[in-house]
Coordinates of N, CA, C and O in Angstrom, one line a residue:
X1 N 13.6 24.0 58.8 CA 13.3 24.6 57.9 C 11.8 24.6 57.8 O 11.2 23.7 57.8
X2 N 10.9 25.6 57.2 CA 9.2 25.5 57.2 C 9.2 25.0 55.5 O 10.0 25.0 54.7
X3 N 8.0 24.1 55.8 CA 8.2 23.9 54.2 C 7.6 24.9 53.4 O 7.5 24.2 52.2
X4 N 7.5 25.6 53.6 CA 7.1 27.0 52.6 C 8.2 27.2 51.6 O 8.6 28.1 50.9
X5 N 9.4 26.6 52.2 CA 10.8 26.7 51.5 C 11.3 25.3 50.7 O 12.6 25.5 50.5
X6 N 10.4 24.6 50.4 CA 10.6 23.3 49.8 C 10.0 24.0 48.7 O 8.9 23.9 48.2
X7 N 10.9 23.2 47.3 CA 10.5 23.5 46.0 C 10.6 22.2 45.2 O 12.0 21.5 45.6
X8 N 9.8 21.6 44.7 CA 9.9 20.6 43.8 C 10.6 20.8 42.2 O 9.8 21.3 41.7
X9 N 11.4 20.5 41.7 CA 12.1 21.0 40.3 C 12.2 19.8 39.3 O 12.4 18.7 40.4
X10 N 11.8 19.8 38.2 CA 11.8 18.8 37.2 C 12.6 18.6 36.1 O 12.4 18.0 35.3
X11 N 12.9 20.1 35.8 CA 14.0 20.1 34.7 C 15.0 21.1 34.7 O 16.1 20.1 35.1
X12 N 15.2 22.0 34.5 CA 16.6 22.6 33.9 C 17.2 22.7 35.8 O 18.5 23.4 35.4
X13 N 16.3 22.8 36.3 CA 16.9 23.0 37.6 C 17.6 22.1 38.4 O 18.1 21.9 39.6
X14 N 17.6 20.8 38.0 CA 17.7 19.7 38.7 C 19.2 19.1 38.4 O 19.7 20.3 38.0
X15 N 19.8 18.6 39.1 CA 21.0 18.1 39.5 C 21.4 17.8 38.3 O 21.1 16.9 37.4
X16 N 22.7 18.3 37.9 CA 23.6 17.8 36.3 C 23.0 18.6 35.6 O 23.4 18.3 34.1
X17 N 22.1 19.5 35.6 CA 21.4 20.3 34.4 C 21.7 22.1 34.8 O 22.4 22.3 35.6
X18 N 21.7 22.3 33.7 CA 22.5 23.8 33.5 C 22.0 24.9 34.5 O 22.6 25.8 34.8
X19 N 20.4 25.0 34.8 CA 20.0 26.0 36.0 C 20.5 25.6 37.3 O 20.0 26.5 38.1
X20 N 20.9 24.1 37.4 CA 21.0 23.8 38.9 C 22.0 24.9 39.4 O 21.4 24.8 40.6
X21 N 23.4 25.4 38.8 CA 24.1 26.6 39.7 C 23.2 27.4 40.6 O 24.1 27.8 41.4
X22 N 21.9 28.0 40.0 CA 21.3 29.0 40.7 C 21.0 28.4 42.2 O 20.9 29.1 43.4
X23 N 20.7 26.8 42.1 CA 20.2 26.3 43.3 C 21.5 26.5 44.6 O 21.4 26.8 45.6
X24 N 22.5 25.8 43.8 CA 24.3 26.0 44.4 C 24.6 27.1 45.1 O 25.0 27.0 46.3
X25 N 24.6 28.1 44.0 CA 25.0 29.5 44.4 C 23.8 30.1 45.7 O 24.4 30.9 46.4
X26 N 22.9 29.6 45.8 CA 21.8 29.7 46.9 C 21.9 29.2 47.8 O 21.0 29.6 48.9
X27 N 22.4 28.3 48.2 CA 22.7 27.6 49.0 C 22.0 27.0 49.4 O 21.3 26.3 50.8
X28 N 21.0 26.7 48.6 CA 19.9 25.4 48.4 C 20.3 23.9 48.8 O 21.7 23.5 48.7
X29 N 19.8 22.9 49.3 CA 20.0 21.5 50.0 C 19.0 20.7 49.5 O 18.0 20.8 49.4
X30 N 19.3 20.0 48.5 CA 19.1 18.7 48.1 C 18.3 17.7 48.9 O 19.2 17.0 49.7
X31 N 17.1 18.0 49.5 CA 16.4 16.7 50.3 C 16.2 15.6 49.8 O 16.6 14.6 50.6
X32 N 15.8 15.0 48.7 CA 15.4 14.0 48.5 C 15.1 14.0 46.6 O 14.3 15.0 46.3
X33 N 14.9 13.0 46.3 CA 14.0 12.6 44.8 C 12.9 12.9 45.0 O 12.7 11.9 46.3
X34 N 11.6 12.7 44.1 CA 10.4 12.2 44.5 C 9.5 12.3 43.2 O 10.2 12.5 42.2
X35 N 8.3 12.0 42.9 CA 7.2 12.1 41.7 C 6.1 13.1 42.5 O 5.7 13.1 43.7
X36 N 5.9 13.8 41.0 CA 4.8 14.6 41.3 C 3.4 14.0 40.5 O 3.8 13.6 39.2
X37 N 2.1 13.7 40.7 CA 1.1 13.5 39.9 C 1.2 14.4 38.6 O 0.8 16.1 39.0
X38 N 1.4 14.4 37.3 CA 1.0 15.4 36.1 C 1.7 15.0 35.2 O 2.1 14.0 34.7
X39 N 1.3 15.8 34.0 CA 2.0 15.8 32.7 C 3.5 16.8 32.4 O 3.0 17.9 32.4
X40 N 4.3 16.2 31.5 CA 5.3 17.1 31.4 C 5.4 17.0 29.8 O 5.1 16.3 29.2
X41 N 5.8 18.3 29.3 CA 5.7 18.6 27.8 C 7.0 19.1 27.6 O 7.5 20.2 28.7
X42 N 7.6 18.9 26.6 CA 8.7 19.4 26.2 C 8.6 20.6 25.4 O 7.8 20.7 24.3
X43 N 9.1 22.0 26.1 CA 9.2 23.1 25.4 C 10.0 23.7 24.8 O 10.3 25.0 24.6
X44 N 11.0 23.0 24.2 CA 12.1 23.5 23.9 C 13.5 23.1 24.6 O 13.8 21.8 24.7
X45 N 14.1 24.2 24.9 CA 15.0 24.4 26.0 C 15.1 23.8 27.2 O 15.6 23.6 28.5
X46 N 13.1 23.9 27.5 CA 13.0 23.4 29.2 C 11.8 22.7 28.7 O 10.8 22.8 28.1
X47 N 11.3 22.2 30.4 CA 9.8 21.3 30.1 C 8.6 22.3 30.8 O 9.5 23.6 31.6
X48 N 7.8 22.2 31.0 CA 6.7 22.3 31.5 C 5.7 21.5 31.8 O 5.8 20.3 31.3
X49 N 5.0 21.5 33.3 CA 4.2 20.4 33.7 C 2.4 21.0 33.9 O 2.8 22.2 34.3
X50 N 1.9 20.3 33.9 CA 0.2 20.5 34.2 C -0.1 19.4 35.5 O 0.1 18.4 35.4
X51 N -0.3 20.1 36.1 CA -0.9 19.2 37.5 C -2.4 18.6 37.1 O -3.1 19.2 37.7
X52 N -2.0 17.6 36.1 CA -3.3 17.1 36.0 C -2.9 15.5 35.4 O -1.8 15.3 35.0
X53 N -4.2 15.0 35.3 CA -4.0 13.2 34.4 C -3.6 12.4 35.5 O -3.3 12.7 36.7
X54 N -3.0 11.2 35.0 CA -2.6 10.3 35.8 C -1.1 9.8 35.7 O -0.2 8.8 36.2
X55 N -0.1 10.6 35.0 CA 1.1 10.5 34.4 C 1.5 10.9 36.0 O 1.2 11.3 36.8
X56 N 3.1 10.4 35.8 CA 3.9 10.7 37.0 C 5.0 11.9 36.5 O 5.8 11.4 35.2
X57 N 5.3 12.6 37.4 CA 6.5 13.5 36.9 C 7.6 13.6 37.7 O 7.4 13.4 38.8
X58 N 9.2 13.1 37.3 CA 10.3 13.0 38.4 C 11.1 14.0 38.6 O 11.1 15.0 37.2
X59 N 11.6 14.6 40.0 CA 12.2 15.4 40.4 C 12.7 15.1 41.3 O 12.9 14.3 41.8
X60 N 12.9 16.4 41.7 CA 14.0 16.5 43.1 C 12.9 17.9 43.9 O 12.7 18.7 43.6
X61 N 13.4 17.5 45.2 CA 13.1 18.4 46.5 C 14.5 19.3 47.0 O 14.9 18.4 47.6
X62 N 13.8 20.6 46.5 CA 15.4 21.2 47.6 C 14.4 22.2 48.7 O 13.4 22.7 48.2
X63 N 15.4 22.5 49.7 CA 15.3 23.6 50.6 C 16.0 24.7 50.1 O 17.0 24.8 49.7
X64 N 15.4 25.5 50.1 CA 15.7 27.2 49.5 C 15.4 28.3 50.4 O 14.4 27.8 51.2
X65 N 16.3 29.4 50.6 CA 15.8 30.4 51.6 C 15.0 31.3 50.7 O 14.7 31.1 49.5
X66 N 14.3 32.3 51.1 CA 13.1 33.2 50.3 C 14.3 33.8 49.5 O 13.6 34.1 48.6
X67 N 15.5 34.2 49.7 CA 15.9 34.8 48.4 C 16.3 34.5 47.1 O 16.1 34.4 46.2
X68 N 16.4 32.9 47.5 CA 16.7 31.8 46.2 C 15.2 31.8 46.0 O 15.2 31.3 44.5
X69 N 14.2 31.3 46.4 CA 12.8 31.5 45.9 C 12.3 32.5 45.3 O 11.7 32.3 44.2
X70 N 12.7 33.5 45.5 CA 12.3 34.7 44.8 C 13.1 34.7 43.6 O 12.5 35.3 42.6
X71 N 14.9 34.6 43.7 CA 15.3 34.2 42.5 C 14.4 33.3 41.3 O 14.5 33.4 40.0
X72 N 14.1 31.9 42.2 CA 13.6 30.8 40.9 C 12.2 31.9 40.2 O 11.9 31.3 39.6
X73 N 11.3 32.3 41.2 CA 10.3 32.9 40.6 C 10.8 34.0 39.2 O 9.5 33.9 38.2
X74 N 11.8 35.0 39.3 CA 12.2 35.4 38.3 C 12.4 34.7 37.1 O 12.2 35.0 35.9
X75 N 13.4 33.5 37.4 CA 14.0 32.7 36.1 C 12.5 32.1 35.6 O 12.5 31.9 34.8
X76 N 11.6 31.6 36.5 CA 10.5 31.0 36.3 C 9.0 32.0 35.6 O 8.1 31.2 34.9
X77 N 9.7 33.0 35.2 CA 8.4 34.1 35.1 C 7.3 33.8 35.9 O 6.0 33.7 35.3
X78 N 7.5 33.7 37.3 CA 6.3 33.4 38.2 C 4.9 34.6 37.6 O 5.2 35.5 37.4
X79 N 3.8 34.0 37.6 CA 2.6 34.8 37.0 C 2.8 35.1 35.5 O 1.7 35.4 35.3
X80 N 3.3 34.9 34.7 CA 3.6 34.9 33.4 C 3.6 33.9 32.7 O 3.1 33.4 31.5
X81 N 4.7 32.8 32.6 CA 5.2 31.7 31.9 C 4.4 30.8 33.3 O 4.0 29.5 32.5
X82 N 5.2 30.7 34.2 CA 4.6 29.5 35.2 C 4.0 30.1 36.4 O 4.1 31.4 36.5
X83 N 3.1 29.3 37.0 CA 2.4 29.9 38.6 C 2.8 28.7 39.5 O 2.8 27.8 39.1
X84 N 3.3 29.8 40.5 CA 3.8 28.5 41.4 C 3.0 28.1 42.4 O 2.1 29.0 43.0
X85 N 2.8 26.8 42.8 CA 1.4 26.2 43.4 C 2.4 24.8 44.2 O 3.3 24.5 43.9
X86 N 1.4 24.8 45.2 CA 1.5 23.7 46.1 C 1.5 22.3 45.2 O 0.2 22.4 44.3
X87 N 2.0 21.0 45.7 CA 2.1 20.2 44.9 C 2.3 18.5 46.3 O 2.8 19.0 46.9
X88 N 1.8 17.8 45.8 CA 1.9 16.5 46.5 C 3.0 15.7 46.1 O 3.0 15.7 44.7
X89 N 4.0 15.4 46.9 CA 5.3 14.6 46.2 C 5.4 13.3 47.0 O 5.3 13.2 48.2
X90 N 5.1 12.3 45.9 CA 5.4 10.6 46.4 C 6.2 10.6 47.1 O 7.6 10.8 46.8
X91 N 6.2 9.8 48.5 CA 7.3 9.2 49.4 C 8.1 10.0 50.0 O 9.2 10.2 50.2
X92 N 7.5 11.4 49.4 CA 8.3 12.4 50.6 C 8.0 12.3 52.1 O 6.7 12.7 52.7
X93 N 8.8 12.8 52.9 CA 8.7 12.2 54.3 C 8.2 13.3 55.3 O 8.1 12.9 56.3
X94 N 8.4 14.5 54.5 CA 7.9 15.5 55.5 C 6.5 16.3 55.7 O 6.5 17.0 56.4
X95 N 6.0 15.6 54.9 CA 4.5 16.4 54.5 C 4.2 16.5 53.1 O 4.7 17.4 52.3
X96 N 3.7 15.8 52.4 CA 4.0 15.4 51.2 C 3.0 16.4 50.3 O 3.5 16.5 49.1
X97 N 2.1 17.0 50.7 CA 1.6 17.9 49.9 C 1.7 19.7 49.8 O 0.9 20.5 50.3
X98 N 2.8 19.5 50.5 CA 2.9 21.0 50.9 C 4.4 21.5 50.1 O 5.3 22.1 50.9
X99 N 4.7 21.3 49.0 CA 6.1 21.6 48.4 C 6.0 22.4 47.2 O 4.7 22.1 46.4
X100 N 6.3 23.6 47.0 CA 6.1 24.2 45.8 C 6.6 24.1 44.3 O 7.7 23.2 44.3
X101 N 5.5 23.8 43.5 CA 6.1 23.3 42.0 C 5.9 24.5 41.0 O 4.6 25.1 41.7
X102 N 6.2 24.9 40.3 CA 6.1 25.8 38.7 C 5.2 24.7 37.9 O 6.0 24.1 37.0
X103 N 4.3 25.4 37.6 CA 3.2 24.9 36.5 C 2.8 25.6 35.7 O 2.5 27.0 35.8
X104 N 3.0 25.4 34.2 CA 3.2 25.9 33.0 C 1.7 26.7 33.0 O 0.8 26.0 33.1
X105 N 1.4 28.1 32.5 CA 0.2 28.5 32.5 C -0.7 27.9 31.3 O -1.4 28.2 31.1
X106 N 0.2 28.3 30.2 CA -0.4 28.2 28.6 C -0.8 26.9 28.6 O 0.1 25.9 29.3
X107 N -1.4 26.6 27.7 CA -1.8 24.8 27.2 C -0.7 24.4 26.6 O -0.8 24.8 24.9
X108 N 0.2 23.7 26.9 CA 1.0 23.2 25.8 C 0.2 22.1 24.7 O -0.7 21.5 25.0
X109 N 0.9 21.8 23.4 CA 0.6 20.9 22.5 C 0.6 19.4 23.0 O 1.6 19.0 23.4
X110 N -0.4 18.8 23.2 CA -0.6 17.2 23.1 C 0.6 16.2 22.4 O 1.4 15.8 23.0
X111 N 1.6 17.0 21.7 CA 2.3 16.3 20.8 C 3.5 16.3 21.6 O 4.8 15.7 21.2
X112 N 3.6 17.5 22.3 CA 5.1 17.6 23.3 C 5.0 16.8 24.1 O 5.9 17.2 25.2
X113 N 4.1 15.9 24.6 CA 4.1 15.2 26.0 C 5.0 14.7 25.9 O 5.4 13.6 25.5
X114 N 6.0 14.9 27.3 CA 7.0 13.9 27.7 C 6.3 12.5 28.0 O 6.3 12.6 29.4
X115 N 6.0 11.5 27.7 CA 5.1 10.1 28.5 C 6.1 9.6 29.6 O 5.0 9.0 30.6
X116 N 7.0 9.8 29.7 CA 8.0 9.2 31.0 C 8.3 9.9 32.0 O 8.5 9.5 33.0
X117 N 7.9 11.0 31.8 CA 7.5 12.4 33.2 C 9.1 12.6 33.7 O 9.2 13.5 34.8
X118 N 10.2 12.6 32.6 CA 11.2 12.4 33.4 C 12.3 13.3 32.0 O 12.5 13.0 31.2
X119 N 12.8 14.3 32.5 CA 13.1 15.6 31.6 C 14.8 14.8 31.0 O 15.1 14.8 30.2
X120 N 15.2 14.4 31.9 CA 16.6 14.0 31.7 C 16.7 12.6 30.5 O 17.4 12.1 29.9
X121 N 15.4 11.7 30.9 CA 15.4 10.8 30.0 C 14.7 10.8 28.6 O 13.8 9.9 28.2
X122 N 13.9 12.2 28.2 CA 13.5 12.3 27.2 C 13.8 12.1 26.0 O 15.0 11.9 25.8
X123 N 13.2 11.8 24.6 CA 13.8 11.1 23.6 C 14.2 12.5 23.0 O 13.7 13.5 23.0

């Protein structure tokens, strides 16, 4: 599968989280876990990431088909709430800088920073 169909997820789409069902129903395949450089923010029921700074965000790389990628675009409010952009995934074996990630468009409050970068381990 081409890298155009690889997505890094870091919040409610990860394994064991409530939106992961969308990936499973879309016949997506978990490729591996990994990290990206960025800052994670707690936005209430879900996180947002800004691709900046020296922090690390923990997540998973999934292979998806085009229809599942379109479904994720709708879920993430692509272009309104999040922007789908390419990111580098540390320790990713197939082409570290060619994976989609959803970056929050608005500027989150510094008070909402999750310093661990791990949605499942947030306080």
